[in-house]
């Protein structure tokens, strides 16, 4: 295949399914389900995407996701994501949804999981994407609530692969969630957490020490602590970096000031991800393209980022080998 037409094959490891709802989908589902939103036109909705910080984005995300009512909605959301992601080179996706976002408005997690699984199960034959599912908990809700929800999922043998922690970071440190993560790990679930996005480097260190996470989502602010960076390099802690998210949530001023080159130079174990692609200006391929152009990344760097995404995934050895083979093909095609 010609190098200009073959997308870099990657694993996407940081993706909120609710953050894939495109404006058209939101208005369609609202009409279909009789959900009243504060906006009724695409133009009005589109004018709301100018964020000042994480919370200003979360407010819009959490309002829009109320259109998700039936298993069909969750299935359509997930299938739309898989279609877009596969068109951009994603070959394996470890996607998350927010448990409380649905439970607290009366949608049983069975409805959520039925829809998401229907799409993920078909993802391999329909789009050539394998997947894992991560349940994320809102850190600005009581930890006991998260423990109760996770226990319910475990008791009902729900098909989940891991847990995560997201929503407002500042003021909700990892120490609050030790019991939740102990419970998850004791049941063989994978564990990840957002940390160091708006919060301090200490949240990254505490996520490793107290929650024993296998990956850090974002993690940018670890750069404020040289010793922590050295540790993360030595221990090869994966970080799921989301460049366009960082710009749109103003954790950095402009893409030109993104710390990606510093992260690479220090040898941090990073991959490129889209976070909430419908809100931040693009899917994984758009994120890869943006940093490739901004920093004139060469093929060797792109290959490294792709291999990192595979190695940081929760795929087994055979699954990783298959994706490394696809990356080999990409290298040969250049
Ligand atoms: N940070 C915290 N919570 C989130 C994010 C994020 O980037 N995206 C969706 N929920
Ligand atoms: Zn995120």
Coordinates of C-alpha atoms and ligand atoms in Angstrom, one line a residue:
X1 CA 0.0 0.0 0.0
X2 CA 1.2 3.5 -0.7
X3 CA 2.5 5.3 2.3
X4 CA 0.3 8.3 1.7
X5 CA -2.8 6.2 1.9
X6 CA -2.0 3.8 4.7
X7 CA -2.8 5.2 8.1
X8 CA -0.4 4.5 10.9
X9 CA -1.9 1.5 12.7
X10 CA -2.3 2.2 16.4
X11 CA -4.1 1.1 19.6
X12 CA -6.3 3.9 21.1
X13 CA -6.1 3.6 24.8
X14 CA -7.8 6.8 26.0
X15 CA -11.2 7.3 24.6
X16 CA -14.5 8.3 26.4
X17 CA -17.4 6.9 24.4
X18 CA -19.6 9.7 25.6
X19 CA -17.1 12.1 24.1
X20 CA -17.7 10.6 20.6
X21 CA -21.2 12.0 20.4
X22 CA -21.2 14.3 17.3
X23 CA -23.6 17.3 17.3
X24 CA -25.8 15.7 14.6
X25 CA -26.1 12.5 16.7
X26 CA -27.0 14.5 19.8
X27 CA -29.8 16.4 18.2
X28 CA -31.2 13.3 16.4
X29 CA -31.2 11.2 19.6
X30 CA -32.7 14.0 21.5
X31 CA -35.6 14.2 19.0
X32 CA -36.0 10.4 18.9
X33 CA -36.0 10.0 22.7
X34 CA -38.0 13.2 23.5
X35 CA -35.1 14.6 25.6
X36 CA -35.1 18.4 25.9
X37 CA -31.7 20.0 25.6
X38 CA -30.8 23.7 26.1
X39 CA -30.0 23.9 22.4
X40 CA -32.2 23.0 19.5
X41 CA -30.1 23.8 16.5
X42 CA -26.8 22.5 15.2
X43 CA -25.5 26.1 15.0
X44 CA -26.5 26.8 18.6
X45 CA -24.9 23.5 19.9
X46 CA -21.8 24.1 17.8
X47 CA -21.3 27.5 19.3
X48 CA -20.8 25.9 22.8
X49 CA -17.5 24.2 22.1
X50 CA -15.2 27.0 23.1
X51 CA -13.9 25.7 26.5
X52 CA -12.1 27.6 29.2
X53 CA -11.0 24.6 31.3
X54 CA -11.9 21.0 32.1
X55 CA -15.1 21.8 33.9
X56 CA -16.5 24.0 31.2
X57 CA -16.2 21.0 28.8
X58 CA -17.5 18.5 31.3
X59 CA -20.7 20.7 31.8
X60 CA -21.4 20.4 28.0
X61 CA -20.4 16.7 27.8
X62 CA -22.7 15.7 30.7
X63 CA -25.7 17.7 29.4
X64 CA -25.4 16.2 25.9
X65 CA -25.0 12.6 27.1
X66 CA -28.5 12.7 28.5
X67 CA -29.8 11.9 25.0
X68 CA -28.5 8.4 25.5
X69 CA -31.5 6.4 26.7
X70 CA -31.7 3.0 25.1
X71 CA -29.3 0.2 24.3
X72 CA -29.7 1.2 20.7
X73 CA -28.3 4.6 21.4
X74 CA -25.3 3.2 23.2
X75 CA -24.8 0.7 20.3
X76 CA -25.0 3.4 17.7
X77 CA -22.6 5.7 19.6
X78 CA -20.1 2.9 19.9
X79 CA -20.4 1.7 16.3
X80 CA -20.0 5.3 15.0
X81 CA -16.8 5.6 17.0
X82 CA -15.5 2.3 15.7
X83 CA -16.2 3.2 12.1
X84 CA -14.5 6.6 12.4
X85 CA -11.6 5.2 14.4
X86 CA -10.9 2.4 12.0
X87 CA -11.0 4.8 9.1
X88 CA -8.1 6.6 10.9
X89 CA -5.9 3.6 11.5
X90 CA -7.1 2.5 15.0
X91 CA -6.8 -1.3 15.1
X92 CA -7.5 -1.9 18.8
X93 CA -9.5 0.4 21.1
X94 CA -9.7 0.4 24.9
X95 CA -12.7 2.5 25.4
X96 CA -14.4 3.8 28.5
X97 CA -17.8 5.0 29.6
X98 CA -18.8 6.9 32.8
X99 CA -20.9 4.7 35.1
X100 CA -22.4 7.4 37.1
X101 CA -23.3 9.5 34.1
X102 CA -25.9 7.0 33.2
X103 CA -26.8 5.4 36.6
X104 CA -27.5 8.7 38.3
X105 CA -30.1 9.6 35.7
X106 CA -31.8 6.2 36.0
X107 CA -30.3 4.3 33.1
X108 CA -29.3 0.8 34.4
X109 CA -25.8 -0.3 33.5
X110 CA -27.3 -3.4 31.8
X111 CA -28.8 -1.1 29.2
X112 CA -25.5 0.7 28.7
X113 CA -23.5 -2.5 28.5
X114 CA -25.9 -4.3 26.2
X115 CA -25.6 -1.6 23.6
X116 CA -21.8 -1.0 23.9
X117 CA -21.1 -4.8 23.8
X118 CA -23.3 -5.3 20.7
X119 CA -21.1 -2.8 18.8
X120 CA -17.8 -3.9 20.3
X121 CA -18.6 -7.6 19.6
X122 CA -19.3 -6.8 15.9
X123 CA -16.3 -4.4 15.7
X124 CA -13.8 -7.0 14.7
X125 CA -15.7 -8.3 11.7
X126 CA -17.3 -5.0 10.8
X127 CA -14.3 -2.7 11.2
X128 CA -11.3 -4.8 12.0
X129 CA -11.0 -3.4 15.5
X130 CA -10.5 -5.4 18.6
X131 CA -11.5 -3.8 21.9
X132 CA -11.5 -3.8 25.7
X133 CA -14.0 -2.0 27.9
X134 CA -13.1 0.2 30.9
X135 CA -15.7 1.5 33.4
X136 CA -14.7 5.0 34.5
X137 CA -15.9 6.5 37.8
X138 CA -16.4 10.1 38.5
X139 CA -13.8 11.3 41.1
X140 CA -16.1 14.2 42.2
X141 CA -18.7 11.7 43.5
X142 CA -18.3 9.8 46.7
X143 CA -15.8 6.9 46.5
X144 CA -18.3 4.7 48.4
X145 CA -20.7 5.1 45.5
X146 CA -18.1 3.9 43.0
X147 CA -17.3 0.9 45.2
X148 CA -21.0 0.0 45.4
X149 CA -21.4 0.3 41.6
X150 CA -18.2 -1.8 40.9
X151 CA -19.3 -4.4 43.4
X152 CA -22.7 -4.6 41.5
X153 CA -20.8 -5.1 38.2
X154 CA -18.6 -7.8 39.7
X155 CA -21.6 -9.6 41.3
X156 CA -23.5 -9.6 38.0
X157 CA -20.4 -10.9 36.1
X158 CA -20.5 -7.8 33.8
X159 CA -18.1 -8.1 30.9
X160 CA -15.7 -5.4 31.8
X161 CA -11.9 -5.4 31.4
X162 CA -10.9 -2.6 33.7
X163 CA -11.7 0.6 35.7
X164 CA -10.7 4.2 35.4
X165 CA -11.1 7.5 37.2
X166 CA -12.2 10.7 35.5
X167 CA -14.1 14.0 35.7
X168 CA -12.9 17.0 37.8
X169 CA -9.4 16.2 39.1
X170 CA -8.5 19.1 41.4
X171 CA -9.6 18.5 44.9
X172 CA -10.3 14.8 44.4
X173 CA -7.0 13.1 45.0
X174 CA -6.2 9.4 44.3
X175 CA -6.1 8.6 48.1
X176 CA -9.9 8.8 48.1
X177 CA -10.1 5.7 45.9
X178 CA -7.8 3.1 47.4
X179 CA -10.7 0.8 48.3
X180 CA -12.2 1.0 44.8
X181 CA -8.9 0.1 43.2
X182 CA -8.1 -2.7 45.7
X183 CA -11.5 -4.2 44.8
X184 CA -10.9 -3.9 41.1
X185 CA -7.4 -5.4 41.3
X186 CA -8.6 -8.2 43.6
X187 CA -11.0 -9.3 40.8
X188 CA -8.3 -9.2 38.1
X189 CA -9.5 -6.0 36.5
X190 CA -7.1 -3.7 34.8
X191 CA -6.6 -0.3 36.4
X192 CA -6.0 3.1 34.9
X193 CA -6.7 6.7 36.1
X194 CA -6.7 10.2 34.8
X195 CA -4.0 12.1 36.7
X196 CA -1.8 15.2 36.1
X197 CA -4.2 16.7 33.6
X198 CA -5.3 19.7 35.6
X199 CA -4.0 18.3 38.9
X200 CA -0.5 18.2 40.3
X201 CA 2.4 15.7 39.6
X202 CA 1.6 14.3 43.1
X203 CA -1.6 12.9 41.7
X204 CA 0.4 10.9 39.1
X205 CA 2.7 9.6 41.8
X206 CA -0.2 8.7 44.1
X207 CA -2.1 7.0 41.3
X208 CA 1.0 4.7 41.0
X209 CA 1.7 4.2 44.7
X210 CA -1.8 4.1 46.1
X211 CA -4.0 2.9 43.3
X212 CA -1.3 0.8 41.6
X213 CA -2.5 1.8 38.2
X214 CA -1.1 0.2 35.0
X215 CA -1.4 3.4 32.9
X216 CA -1.8 7.1 33.5
X217 CA -4.4 8.9 31.4
X218 CA -2.9 12.3 30.4
X219 CA -0.1 12.6 33.0
X220 CA 1.3 15.8 31.5
X221 CA 2.0 17.4 34.9
X222 CA 4.4 14.7 35.9
X223 CA 6.9 16.9 34.0
X224 CA 6.9 19.3 37.0
X225 CA 8.7 16.6 39.0
X226 CA 12.0 15.5 37.6
X227 CA 12.3 12.5 40.0
X228 CA 8.9 11.3 39.1
X229 CA 9.7 11.6 35.4
X230 CA 12.9 9.5 36.0
X231 CA 10.8 6.9 37.8
X232 CA 8.2 6.7 35.1
X233 CA 10.9 6.3 32.5
X234 CA 12.6 3.6 34.6
X235 CA 9.4 1.7 35.3
X236 CA 8.0 2.2 31.8
X237 CA 4.7 3.6 33.0
X238 CA 2.5 4.2 30.0
X239 CA 0.9 7.6 29.6
X240 CA -2.0 8.2 27.2
X241 CA -1.4 11.6 25.9
X242 CA -4.2 13.6 24.2
X243 CA -2.7 16.6 22.4
X244 CA -5.9 18.2 20.9
X245 CA -7.7 17.7 24.2
X246 CA -4.9 19.5 26.0
X247 CA -5.2 22.5 23.7
X248 CA -9.0 22.7 23.7
X249 CA -9.1 22.4 27.5
X250 CA -6.4 25.0 27.8
X251 CA -4.0 23.0 29.8
X252 CA -1.6 24.4 27.3
X253 CA -1.9 27.6 25.2
X254 CA -1.2 26.3 21.8
X255 CA -0.2 23.0 20.2
X256 CA 3.3 24.5 19.6
X257 CA 3.8 24.5 23.4
X258 CA 2.7 21.0 23.9
X259 CA 5.2 19.0 25.9
X260 CA 5.2 16.1 23.5
X261 CA 8.8 16.7 22.3
X262 CA 10.0 16.9 25.9
X263 CA 8.2 13.7 26.7
X264 CA 9.8 12.0 23.8
X265 CA 13.2 13.3 24.6
X266 CA 13.0 12.2 28.2
X267 CA 12.0 8.7 27.1
X268 CA 8.5 8.6 28.6
X269 CA 6.3 5.7 27.5
X270 CA 3.7 7.7 25.6
X271 CA 1.0 7.1 23.1
X272 CA -1.3 9.4 21.2
X273 CA -5.1 9.4 21.8
X274 CA -8.2 11.4 21.2
X275 CA -9.9 11.5 24.6
X276 CA -13.2 13.0 23.5
X277 CA -12.9 13.3 19.7
X278 CA -16.3 14.9 19.0
X279 CA -15.4 17.8 21.3
X280 CA -11.7 18.4 20.7
X281 CA -11.4 18.6 17.0
X282 CA -10.7 15.1 15.8
X283 CA -10.1 11.4 16.2
X284 CA -6.8 9.6 16.9
X285 CA -5.6 10.1 13.3
X286 CA -6.2 13.9 13.6
X287 CA -4.2 14.0 16.8
X288 CA -1.4 12.1 15.2
X289 CA -1.5 14.3 12.1
X290 CA -1.5 17.5 14.3
X291 CA 1.6 16.6 16.3
X292 CA 3.3 15.2 13.2
X293 CA 2.9 18.5 11.4
X294 CA 3.5 20.7 14.5
X295 CA 6.7 19.0 15.5
X296 CA 7.8 17.6 12.1
X297 CA 7.8 14.1 13.6
X298 CA 9.8 11.6 11.5
X299 CA 8.7 8.1 10.6
X300 CA 10.9 6.6 13.4
X301 CA 9.0 8.6 16.0
X302 CA 5.6 7.7 14.5
X303 CA 6.6 4.1 14.6
X304 CA 7.7 4.4 18.2
X305 CA 4.4 6.1 19.2
X306 CA 2.5 3.3 17.4
X307 CA 4.5 0.5 19.0
X308 CA 4.1 2.2 22.4
X309 CA 0.3 2.2 22.0
X310 CA 0.4 -1.5 21.3
X311 CA 2.8 -2.4 24.1
X312 CA 0.8 -0.2 26.6
X313 CA -2.5 -2.0 25.7
X314 CA -4.1 -4.8 27.6
X315 CA -3.9 -7.1 24.6
X316 CA -2.3 -10.5 25.1
X317 CA 1.1 -11.4 23.5
X318 CA -0.5 -12.7 20.3
X319 CA -2.7 -9.6 19.9
X320 CA 0.3 -7.4 20.4
X321 CA 2.3 -9.4 17.9
X322 CA -0.4 -9.1 15.3
X323 CA -0.5 -5.3 15.7
X324 CA 3.3 -5.0 15.6
X325 CA 3.1 -7.0 12.3
X326 CA 0.8 -4.3 11.0
X327 CA 3.2 -1.6 12.1
X328 CA 5.9 -3.5 10.2
X329 CA 3.8 -3.3 7.1
X330 CA 3.4 0.4 7.6
X331 CA 7.1 0.9 8.0
X332 CA 7.7 -1.1 4.8
X333 CA 5.1 1.0 2.9
X334 CA 7.0 4.2 3.6
Ligands
LIG1 N1 -10.6 14.5 32.0 C1 -11.4 14.2 32.9 N2 -12.6 13.7 32.7 C2 -13.0 13.5 31.5 C3 -12.2 13.8 30.4 C4 -10.9 14.3 30.7 O1 -10.0 14.5 29.8 N3 -12.8 13.4 29.3 C5 -14.1 13.0 29.7 N4 -14.2 13.0 31.0
LIG2 ZN1 -10.0 11.5 29.3

